[in-house]
Amino acid sequence: MFIQTESTPNPATLKFLPGQAVLEAGTADFPSADAAAKSPLAARIFAVKGVTGVFFGNDFVTVTKDEAVEWDHVKPAILGAIMEHYQSGAPVMEGEGSNASGHAEFSGEDEEIVGQIKELLDSRVRPAVAQDGGDITFYGFDRGVVYLHMQGACAGCPSSTLTLKMGIENLLRHYIPEVIEVRSVSA
């Protein structure tokens, strides 16, 4: 098994490409070792000292490390954990999958606007963000403000604020006049 690695805009995060499917649909975010209980793969990766976050996409695993640890020290152990997992035959996730789209549910008078926001995120934003090892999902909409949840390499990335404000906010405002501002939230 050959696992490729790619850098991301976030220096504390690396993207690992195992050459096979990680998740069939959606994404999974594990911001702590406790959150990784439902994933044997995430639990293995968190067993590596210095790992602070794990994120799964369709064909990649994004790992965030503590700033005090150098990639040269943890990267081989992470590669080993991923390889061991796939050789073990264990599932990536145990139990039922979560909301496949990753977006929060929304109903109310702005339901049509929210549908347009989710469609733009899915077609224009999320594919580009996935290339950088992250994901951005809809969290809420209130009085013209769109709330988005940033995951994987996007969470804590130095350029995420610029991406959010200059890229996503401008895109949504262009296509949906009701959108005034975009903000990031922690889930």
PDB file of N, CA, C and O in Angstrom, residues 70-140:
ATOM      1  N   GLU A  70       7.019  18.227  15.558  1.00  0.00           N
ATOM      2  CA  GLU A  70       7.444  18.375  14.163  1.00  0.00           C
ATOM      3  C   GLU A  70       6.854  17.250  13.313  1.00  0.00           C
ATOM      4  O   GLU A  70       6.750  16.110  13.774  1.00  0.00           O
ATOM      5  N   TRP A  71       6.509  17.564  12.064  1.00  0.00           N
ATOM      6  CA  TRP A  71       5.966  16.553  11.162  1.00  0.00           C
ATOM      7  C   TRP A  71       6.933  15.396  10.978  1.00  0.00           C
ATOM      8  O   TRP A  71       6.521  14.235  10.850  1.00  0.00           O
ATOM      9  N   ASP A  72       8.229  15.677  10.947  1.00  0.00           N
ATOM     10  CA  ASP A  72       9.220  14.617  10.766  1.00  0.00           C
ATOM     11  C   ASP A  72       9.121  13.549  11.857  1.00  0.00           C
ATOM     12  O   ASP A  72       9.470  12.398  11.625  1.00  0.00           O
ATOM     13  N   HIS A  73       8.631  13.927  13.032  1.00  0.00           N
ATOM     14  CA  HIS A  73       8.528  12.989  14.149  1.00  0.00           C
ATOM     15  C   HIS A  73       7.221  12.194  14.142  1.00  0.00           C
ATOM     16  O   HIS A  73       7.209  11.049  14.611  1.00  0.00           O
ATOM     17  N   VAL A  74       6.129  12.773  13.656  1.00  0.00           N
ATOM     18  CA  VAL A  74       4.831  12.080  13.729  1.00  0.00           C
ATOM     19  C   VAL A  74       4.356  11.491  12.402  1.00  0.00           C
ATOM     20  O   VAL A  74       3.577  10.543  12.400  1.00  0.00           O
ATOM     21  N   LYS A  75       4.832  12.005  11.292  1.00  0.00           N
ATOM     22  CA  LYS A  75       4.355  11.534   9.985  1.00  0.00           C
ATOM     23  C   LYS A  75       4.565  10.030   9.778  1.00  0.00           C
ATOM     24  O   LYS A  75       3.633   9.334   9.358  1.00  0.00           O
ATOM     25  N   PRO A  76       5.749   9.467  10.086  1.00  0.00           N
ATOM     26  CA  PRO A  76       5.916   8.013   9.899  1.00  0.00           C
ATOM     27  C   PRO A  76       4.936   7.183  10.736  1.00  0.00           C
ATOM     28  O   PRO A  76       4.409   6.173  10.261  1.00  0.00           O
ATOM     29  N   ALA A  77       4.680   7.600  11.955  1.00  0.00           N
ATOM     30  CA  ALA A  77       3.751   6.865  12.822  1.00  0.00           C
ATOM     31  C   ALA A  77       2.317   6.959  12.292  1.00  0.00           C
ATOM     32  O   ALA A  77       1.551   5.995  12.370  1.00  0.00           O
ATOM     33  N   ILE A  78       1.937   8.113  11.743  1.00  0.00           N
ATOM     34  CA  ILE A  78       0.594   8.278  11.171  1.00  0.00           C
ATOM     35  C   ILE A  78       0.452   7.401   9.922  1.00  0.00           C
ATOM     36  O   ILE A  78      -0.560   6.715   9.752  1.00  0.00           O
ATOM     37  N   LEU A  79       1.467   7.408   9.067  1.00  0.00           N
ATOM     38  CA  LEU A  79       1.448   6.544   7.883  1.00  0.00           C
ATOM     39  C   LEU A  79       1.301   5.083   8.309  1.00  0.00           C
ATOM     40  O   LEU A  79       0.514   4.328   7.718  1.00  0.00           O
ATOM     41  N   GLY A  80       2.031   4.683   9.353  1.00  0.00           N
ATOM     42  CA  GLY A  80       1.939   3.319   9.869  1.00  0.00           C
ATOM     43  C   GLY A  80       0.555   2.995  10.394  1.00  0.00           C
ATOM     44  O   GLY A  80       0.021   1.907  10.135  1.00  0.00           O
ATOM     45  N   ALA A  81      -0.051   3.932  11.103  1.00  0.00           N
ATOM     46  CA  ALA A  81      -1.397   3.711  11.663  1.00  0.00           C
ATOM     47  C   ALA A  81      -2.423   3.535  10.546  1.00  0.00           C
ATOM     48  O   ALA A  81      -3.297   2.659  10.621  1.00  0.00           O
ATOM     49  N   ILE A  82      -2.330   4.356   9.502  1.00  0.00           N
ATOM     50  CA  ILE A  82      -3.267   4.245   8.376  1.00  0.00           C
ATOM     51  C   ILE A  82      -3.072   2.908   7.660  1.00  0.00           C
ATOM     52  O   ILE A  82      -4.042   2.196   7.355  1.00  0.00           O
ATOM     53  N   MET A  83      -1.825   2.544   7.413  1.00  0.00           N
ATOM     54  CA  MET A  83      -1.532   1.283   6.729  1.00  0.00           C
ATOM     55  C   MET A  83      -2.019   0.088   7.553  1.00  0.00           C
ATOM     56  O   MET A  83      -2.667  -0.819   7.019  1.00  0.00           O
ATOM     57  N   GLU A  84      -1.737   0.092   8.857  1.00  0.00           N
ATOM     58  CA  GLU A  84      -2.185  -0.996   9.729  1.00  0.00           C
ATOM     59  C   GLU A  84      -3.705  -1.127   9.710  1.00  0.00           C
ATOM     60  O   GLU A  84      -4.243  -2.232   9.700  1.00  0.00           O
ATOM     61  N   HIS A  85      -4.389   0.012   9.720  1.00  0.00           N
ATOM     62  CA  HIS A  85      -5.846  -0.032   9.715  1.00  0.00           C
ATOM     63  C   HIS A  85      -6.365  -0.728   8.462  1.00  0.00           C
ATOM     64  O   HIS A  85      -7.196  -1.628   8.544  1.00  0.00           O
ATOM     65  N   TYR A  86      -5.891  -0.295   7.298  1.00  0.00           N
ATOM     66  CA  TYR A  86      -6.398  -0.886   6.057  1.00  0.00           C
ATOM     67  C   TYR A  86      -6.004  -2.354   5.931  1.00  0.00           C
ATOM     68  O   TYR A  86      -6.760  -3.149   5.374  1.00  0.00           O
ATOM     69  N   GLN A  87      -4.873  -2.760   6.460  1.00  0.00           N
ATOM     70  CA  GLN A  87      -4.465  -4.157   6.418  1.00  0.00           C
ATOM     71  C   GLN A  87      -5.274  -5.010   7.393  1.00  0.00           C
ATOM     72  O   GLN A  87      -5.429  -6.212   7.186  1.00  0.00           O
ATOM     73  N   SER A  88      -5.816  -4.390   8.444  1.00  0.00           N
ATOM     74  CA  SER A  88      -6.582  -5.133   9.446  1.00  0.00           C
ATOM     75  C   SER A  88      -7.967  -5.536   8.947  1.00  0.00           C
ATOM     76  O   SER A  88      -8.572  -6.464   9.480  1.00  0.00           O
ATOM     77  N   GLY A  89      -8.486  -4.831   7.952  1.00  0.00           N
ATOM     78  CA  GLY A  89      -9.828  -5.127   7.451  1.00  0.00           C
ATOM     79  C   GLY A  89     -10.933  -4.525   8.301  1.00  0.00           C
ATOM     80  O   GLY A  89     -12.121  -4.734   8.034  1.00  0.00           O
ATOM     81  N   ALA A  90     -10.590  -3.785   9.336  1.00  0.00           N
ATOM     82  CA  ALA A  90     -11.601  -3.146  10.202  1.00  0.00           C
ATOM     83  C   ALA A  90     -12.308  -2.030   9.430  1.00  0.00           C
ATOM     84  O   ALA A  90     -11.731  -1.430   8.512  1.00  0.00           O
ATOM     85  N   PRO A  91     -13.558  -1.725   9.789  1.00  0.00           N
ATOM     86  CA  PRO A  91     -14.262  -0.631   9.110  1.00  0.00           C
ATOM     87  C   PRO A  91     -13.674   0.723   9.511  1.00  0.00           C
ATOM     88  O   PRO A  91     -13.080   0.866  10.586  1.00  0.00           O
ATOM     89  N   VAL A  92     -13.837   1.709   8.645  1.00  0.00           N
ATOM     90  CA  VAL A  92     -13.382   3.070   8.961  1.00  0.00           C
ATOM     91  C   VAL A  92     -14.281   3.658  10.045  1.00  0.00           C
ATOM     92  O   VAL A  92     -13.815   4.306  10.977  1.00  0.00           O
ATOM     93  N   MET A  93     -15.593   3.402   9.922  1.00  0.00           N
ATOM     94  CA  MET A  93     -16.585   3.901  10.878  1.00  0.00           C
ATOM     95  C   MET A  93     -17.416   2.720  11.376  1.00  0.00           C
ATOM     96  O   MET A  93     -17.745   1.824  10.604  1.00  0.00           O
ATOM     97  N   GLU A  94     -17.795   2.764  12.655  1.00  0.00           N
ATOM     98  CA  GLU A  94     -18.687   1.750  13.216  1.00  0.00           C
ATOM     99  C   GLU A  94     -20.065   2.355  13.393  1.00  0.00           C
ATOM    100  O   GLU A  94     -20.195   3.532  13.697  1.00  0.00           O
ATOM    101  N   GLY A  95     -21.094   1.532  13.217  1.00  0.00           N
ATOM    102  CA  GLY A  95     -22.456   2.004  13.443  1.00  0.00           C
ATOM    103  C   GLY A  95     -23.000   2.793  12.271  1.00  0.00           C
ATOM    104  O   GLY A  95     -22.452   2.786  11.178  1.00  0.00           O
ATOM    105  N   GLU A  96     -24.078   3.486  12.531  1.00  0.00           N
ATOM    106  CA  GLU A  96     -24.769   4.247  11.497  1.00  0.00           C
ATOM    107  C   GLU A  96     -23.983   5.488  11.104  1.00  0.00           C
ATOM    108  O   GLU A  96     -23.365   6.126  11.935  1.00  0.00           O
ATOM    109  N   GLY A  97     -24.065   5.826   9.833  1.00  0.00           N
ATOM    110  CA  GLY A  97     -23.442   7.060   9.347  1.00  0.00           C
ATOM    111  C   GLY A  97     -24.240   8.262   9.799  1.00  0.00           C
ATOM    112  O   GLY A  97     -25.419   8.162  10.127  1.00  0.00           O
ATOM    113  N   SER A  98     -23.601   9.391   9.798  1.00  0.00           N
ATOM    114  CA  SER A  98     -24.295  10.619  10.204  1.00  0.00           C
ATOM    115  C   SER A  98     -24.914  11.276   8.982  1.00  0.00           C
ATOM    116  O   SER A  98     -24.982  10.697   7.913  1.00  0.00           O
ATOM    117  N   ASN A  99     -25.344  12.486   9.120  1.00  0.00           N
ATOM    118  CA  ASN A  99     -25.940  13.261   8.043  1.00  0.00           C
ATOM    119  C   ASN A  99     -24.952  13.306   6.876  1.00  0.00           C
ATOM    120  O   ASN A  99     -23.900  13.925   6.967  1.00  0.00           O
ATOM    121  N   ALA A 100     -25.274  12.642   5.762  1.00  0.00           N
ATOM    122  CA  ALA A 100     -24.334  12.492   4.653  1.00  0.00           C
ATOM    123  C   ALA A 100     -23.896  13.830   4.054  1.00  0.00           C
ATOM    124  O   ALA A 100     -22.770  13.969   3.618  1.00  0.00           O
ATOM    125  N   SER A 101     -24.792  14.819   4.019  1.00  0.00           N
ATOM    126  CA  SER A 101     -24.412  16.104   3.413  1.00  0.00           C
ATOM    127  C   SER A 101     -23.507  16.899   4.334  1.00  0.00           C
ATOM    128  O   SER A 101     -22.753  17.755   3.880  1.00  0.00           O
ATOM    129  N   GLY A 102     -23.607  16.635   5.644  1.00  0.00           N
ATOM    130  CA  GLY A 102     -22.817  17.390   6.605  1.00  0.00           C
ATOM    131  C   GLY A 102     -23.455  18.698   7.011  1.00  0.00           C
ATOM    132  O   GLY A 102     -23.051  19.323   7.978  1.00  0.00           O
ATOM    133  N   HIS A 103     -24.455  19.143   6.254  1.00  0.00           N
ATOM    134  CA  HIS A 103     -25.116  20.410   6.548  1.00  0.00           C
ATOM    135  C   HIS A 103     -26.130  20.250   7.680  1.00  0.00           C
ATOM    136  O   HIS A 103     -26.779  19.221   7.798  1.00  0.00           O
ATOM    137  N   ALA A 104     -26.279  21.308   8.460  1.00  0.00           N
ATOM    138  CA  ALA A 104     -27.307  21.321   9.501  1.00  0.00           C
ATOM    139  C   ALA A 104     -28.678  21.405   8.839  1.00  0.00           C
ATOM    140  O   ALA A 104     -28.841  22.009   7.781  1.00  0.00           O
ATOM    141  N   GLU A 105     -29.650  20.786   9.476  1.00  0.00           N
ATOM    142  CA  GLU A 105     -31.030  20.880   8.981  1.00  0.00           C
ATOM    143  C   GLU A 105     -31.542  22.292   9.219  1.00  0.00           C
ATOM    144  O   GLU A 105     -31.144  22.953  10.176  1.00  0.00           O
ATOM    145  N   PHE A 106     -32.455  22.743   8.340  1.00  0.00           N
ATOM    146  CA  PHE A 106     -33.004  24.084   8.488  1.00  0.00           C
ATOM    147  C   PHE A 106     -34.408  24.094   7.942  1.00  0.00           C
ATOM    148  O   PHE A 106     -34.678  23.554   6.875  1.00  0.00           O
ATOM    149  N   SER A 107     -35.324  24.698   8.693  1.00  0.00           N
ATOM    150  CA  SER A 107     -36.684  24.895   8.188  1.00  0.00           C
ATOM    151  C   SER A 107     -37.171  26.244   8.687  1.00  0.00           C
ATOM    152  O   SER A 107     -36.660  26.778   9.663  1.00  0.00           O
ATOM    153  N   GLY A 108     -38.110  26.787   7.983  1.00  0.00           N
ATOM    154  CA  GLY A 108     -38.626  28.101   8.345  1.00  0.00           C
ATOM    155  C   GLY A 108     -38.825  28.954   7.113  1.00  0.00           C
ATOM    156  O   GLY A 108     -38.761  28.472   5.979  1.00  0.00           O
ATOM    157  N   GLU A 109     -39.049  30.243   7.342  1.00  0.00           N
ATOM    158  CA  GLU A 109     -39.378  31.124   6.224  1.00  0.00           C
ATOM    159  C   GLU A 109     -38.220  31.321   5.237  1.00  0.00           C
ATOM    160  O   GLU A 109     -38.443  31.648   4.086  1.00  0.00           O
ATOM    161  N   ASP A 110     -36.995  31.092   5.668  1.00  0.00           N
ATOM    162  CA  ASP A 110     -35.835  31.257   4.786  1.00  0.00           C
ATOM    163  C   ASP A 110     -35.363  29.936   4.170  1.00  0.00           C
ATOM    164  O   ASP A 110     -34.247  29.844   3.655  1.00  0.00           O
ATOM    165  N   GLU A 111     -36.224  28.935   4.168  1.00  0.00           N
ATOM    166  CA  GLU A 111     -35.847  27.607   3.698  1.00  0.00           C
ATOM    167  C   GLU A 111     -35.365  27.610   2.238  1.00  0.00           C
ATOM    168  O   GLU A 111     -34.405  26.920   1.881  1.00  0.00           O
ATOM    169  N   GLU A 112     -35.983  28.416   1.390  1.00  0.00           N
ATOM    170  CA  GLU A 112     -35.585  28.483  -0.017  1.00  0.00           C
ATOM    171  C   GLU A 112     -34.190  29.100  -0.165  1.00  0.00           C
ATOM    172  O   GLU A 112     -33.348  28.610  -0.921  1.00  0.00           O
ATOM    173  N   ILE A 113     -33.927  30.166   0.589  1.00  0.00           N
ATOM    174  CA  ILE A 113     -32.607  30.816   0.567  1.00  0.00           C
ATOM    175  C   ILE A 113     -31.543  29.840   1.059  1.00  0.00           C
ATOM    176  O   ILE A 113     -30.472  29.712   0.455  1.00  0.00           O
ATOM    177  N   VAL A 114     -31.832  29.120   2.139  1.00  0.00           N
ATOM    178  CA  VAL A 114     -30.894  28.151   2.698  1.00  0.00           C
ATOM    179  C   VAL A 114     -30.614  27.040   1.684  1.00  0.00           C
ATOM    180  O   VAL A 114     -29.466  26.602   1.536  1.00  0.00           O
ATOM    181  N   GLY A 115     -31.624  26.623   0.951  1.00  0.00           N
ATOM    182  CA  GLY A 115     -31.428  25.623  -0.106  1.00  0.00           C
ATOM    183  C   GLY A 115     -30.436  26.117  -1.156  1.00  0.00           C
ATOM    184  O   GLY A 115     -29.577  25.368  -1.621  1.00  0.00           O
ATOM    185  N   GLN A 116     -30.555  27.389  -1.531  1.00  0.00           N
ATOM    186  CA  GLN A 116     -29.626  27.984  -2.501  1.00  0.00           C
ATOM    187  C   GLN A 116     -28.215  28.057  -1.919  1.00  0.00           C
ATOM    188  O   GLN A 116     -27.230  27.792  -2.623  1.00  0.00           O
ATOM    189  N   ILE A 117     -28.107  28.420  -0.644  1.00  0.00           N
ATOM    190  CA  ILE A 117     -26.795  28.497   0.022  1.00  0.00           C
ATOM    191  C   ILE A 117     -26.135  27.118   0.014  1.00  0.00           C
ATOM    192  O   ILE A 117     -24.970  26.979  -0.370  1.00  0.00           O
ATOM    193  N   LYS A 118     -26.879  26.083   0.407  1.00  0.00           N
ATOM    194  CA  LYS A 118     -26.330  24.728   0.450  1.00  0.00           C
ATOM    195  C   LYS A 118     -25.912  24.262  -0.940  1.00  0.00           C
ATOM    196  O   LYS A 118     -24.866  23.623  -1.099  1.00  0.00           O
ATOM    197  N   GLU A 119     -26.701  24.584  -1.953  1.00  0.00           N
ATOM    198  CA  GLU A 119     -26.387  24.194  -3.324  1.00  0.00           C
ATOM    199  C   GLU A 119     -25.084  24.844  -3.787  1.00  0.00           C
ATOM    200  O   GLU A 119     -24.226  24.188  -4.383  1.00  0.00           O
ATOM    201  N   LEU A 120     -24.909  26.132  -3.508  1.00  0.00           N
ATOM    202  CA  LEU A 120     -23.662  26.813  -3.876  1.00  0.00           C
ATOM    203  C   LEU A 120     -22.472  26.247  -3.112  1.00  0.00           C
ATOM    204  O   LEU A 120     -21.389  26.067  -3.682  1.00  0.00           O
ATOM    205  N   LEU A 121     -22.659  25.961  -1.832  1.00  0.00           N
ATOM    206  CA  LEU A 121     -21.577  25.359  -1.053  1.00  0.00           C
ATOM    207  C   LEU A 121     -21.176  24.003  -1.647  1.00  0.00           C
ATOM    208  O   LEU A 121     -19.988  23.724  -1.824  1.00  0.00           O
ATOM    209  N   ASP A 122     -22.167  23.177  -1.981  1.00  0.00           N
ATOM    210  CA  ASP A 122     -21.892  21.838  -2.502  1.00  0.00           C
ATOM    211  C   ASP A 122     -21.265  21.865  -3.895  1.00  0.00           C
ATOM    212  O   ASP A 122     -20.392  21.059  -4.199  1.00  0.00           O
ATOM    213  N   SER A 123     -21.699  22.795  -4.740  1.00  0.00           N
ATOM    214  CA  SER A 123     -21.216  22.798  -6.121  1.00  0.00           C
ATOM    215  C   SER A 123     -19.943  23.616  -6.324  1.00  0.00           C
ATOM    216  O   SER A 123     -19.106  23.267  -7.148  1.00  0.00           O
ATOM    217  N   ARG A 124     -19.761  24.702  -5.569  1.00  0.00           N
ATOM    218  CA  ARG A 124     -18.638  25.604  -5.821  1.00  0.00           C
ATOM    219  C   ARG A 124     -17.564  25.622  -4.734  1.00  0.00           C
ATOM    220  O   ARG A 124     -16.397  25.788  -5.040  1.00  0.00           O
ATOM    221  N   VAL A 125     -17.966  25.491  -3.476  1.00  0.00           N
ATOM    222  CA  VAL A 125     -17.024  25.685  -2.378  1.00  0.00           C
ATOM    223  C   VAL A 125     -16.413  24.372  -1.895  1.00  0.00           C
ATOM    224  O   VAL A 125     -15.189  24.240  -1.818  1.00  0.00           O
ATOM    225  N   ARG A 126     -17.234  23.407  -1.553  1.00  0.00           N
ATOM    226  CA  ARG A 126     -16.744  22.183  -0.926  1.00  0.00           C
ATOM    227  C   ARG A 126     -15.752  21.387  -1.781  1.00  0.00           C
ATOM    228  O   ARG A 126     -14.778  20.870  -1.236  1.00  0.00           O
ATOM    229  N   PRO A 127     -15.941  21.286  -3.101  1.00  0.00           N
ATOM    230  CA  PRO A 127     -14.927  20.558  -3.885  1.00  0.00           C
ATOM    231  C   PRO A 127     -13.538  21.210  -3.806  1.00  0.00           C
ATOM    232  O   PRO A 127     -12.534  20.504  -3.694  1.00  0.00           O
ATOM    233  N   ALA A 128     -13.486  22.525  -3.835  1.00  0.00           N
ATOM    234  CA  ALA A 128     -12.201  23.225  -3.753  1.00  0.00           C
ATOM    235  C   ALA A 128     -11.578  23.071  -2.368  1.00  0.00           C
ATOM    236  O   ALA A 128     -10.371  22.853  -2.238  1.00  0.00           O
ATOM    237  N   VAL A 129     -12.397  23.155  -1.345  1.00  0.00           N
ATOM    238  CA  VAL A 129     -11.904  23.042   0.030  1.00  0.00           C
ATOM    239  C   VAL A 129     -11.432  21.609   0.306  1.00  0.00           C
ATOM    240  O   VAL A 129     -10.448  21.402   1.012  1.00  0.00           O
ATOM    241  N   ALA A 130     -12.102  20.613  -0.281  1.00  0.00           N
ATOM    242  CA  ALA A 130     -11.693  19.216  -0.101  1.00  0.00           C
ATOM    243  C   ALA A 130     -10.292  18.987  -0.664  1.00  0.00           C
ATOM    244  O   ALA A 130      -9.524  18.188  -0.123  1.00  0.00           O
ATOM    245  N   GLN A 131      -9.941  19.694  -1.731  1.00  0.00           N
ATOM    246  CA  GLN A 131      -8.594  19.553  -2.293  1.00  0.00           C
ATOM    247  C   GLN A 131      -7.530  19.990  -1.287  1.00  0.00           C
ATOM    248  O   GLN A 131      -6.402  19.523  -1.329  1.00  0.00           O
ATOM    249  N   ASP A 132      -7.902  20.893  -0.392  1.00  0.00           N
ATOM    250  CA  ASP A 132      -6.983  21.360   0.644  1.00  0.00           C
ATOM    251  C   ASP A 132      -7.096  20.550   1.932  1.00  0.00           C
ATOM    252  O   ASP A 132      -6.503  20.902   2.942  1.00  0.00           O
ATOM    253  N   GLY A 133      -7.918  19.479   1.916  1.00  0.00           N
ATOM    254  CA  GLY A 133      -8.007  18.596   3.075  1.00  0.00           C
ATOM    255  C   GLY A 133      -9.005  19.022   4.127  1.00  0.00           C
ATOM    256  O   GLY A 133      -8.874  18.664   5.290  1.00  0.00           O
ATOM    257  N   GLY A 134     -10.025  19.774   3.722  1.00  0.00           N
ATOM    258  CA  GLY A 134     -11.016  20.223   4.700  1.00  0.00           C
ATOM    259  C   GLY A 134     -12.420  20.174   4.160  1.00  0.00           C
ATOM    260  O   GLY A 134     -12.678  19.625   3.094  1.00  0.00           O
ATOM    261  N   ASP A 135     -13.326  20.777   4.896  1.00  0.00           N
ATOM    262  CA  ASP A 135     -14.722  20.855   4.486  1.00  0.00           C
ATOM    263  C   ASP A 135     -15.348  22.069   5.163  1.00  0.00           C
ATOM    264  O   ASP A 135     -14.894  22.506   6.228  1.00  0.00           O
ATOM    265  N   ILE A 136     -16.358  22.596   4.520  1.00  0.00           N
ATOM    266  CA  ILE A 136     -17.130  23.712   5.072  1.00  0.00           C
ATOM    267  C   ILE A 136     -18.592  23.341   4.921  1.00  0.00           C
ATOM    268  O   ILE A 136     -19.045  23.042   3.810  1.00  0.00           O
ATOM    269  N   THR A 137     -19.321  23.325   6.033  1.00  0.00           N
ATOM    270  CA  THR A 137     -20.727  22.946   5.991  1.00  0.00           C
ATOM    271  C   THR A 137     -21.602  24.069   6.539  1.00  0.00           C
ATOM    272  O   THR A 137     -21.166  24.881   7.356  1.00  0.00           O
ATOM    273  N   PHE A 138     -22.848  24.066   6.082  1.00  0.00           N
ATOM    274  CA  PHE A 138     -23.837  25.044   6.533  1.00  0.00           C
ATOM    275  C   PHE A 138     -24.194  24.750   7.985  1.00  0.00           C
ATOM    276  O   PHE A 138     -24.431  23.608   8.362  1.00  0.00           O
ATOM    277  N   TYR A 139     -24.226  25.806   8.796  1.00  0.00           N
ATOM    278  CA  TYR A 139     -24.577  25.671  10.203  1.00  0.00           C
ATOM    279  C   TYR A 139     -25.885  26.406  10.518  1.00  0.00           C
ATOM    280  O   TYR A 139     -26.695  25.927  11.289  1.00  0.00           O
ATOM    281  N   GLY A 140     -26.067  27.598   9.916  1.00  0.00           N
ATOM    282  CA  GLY A 140     -27.285  28.351  10.195  1.00  0.00           C
ATOM    283  C   GLY A 140     -27.389  29.599   9.335  1.00  0.00           C
ATOM    284  O   GLY A 140     -26.437  30.005   8.668  1.00  0.00           O
TER     285      GLY A 140
END
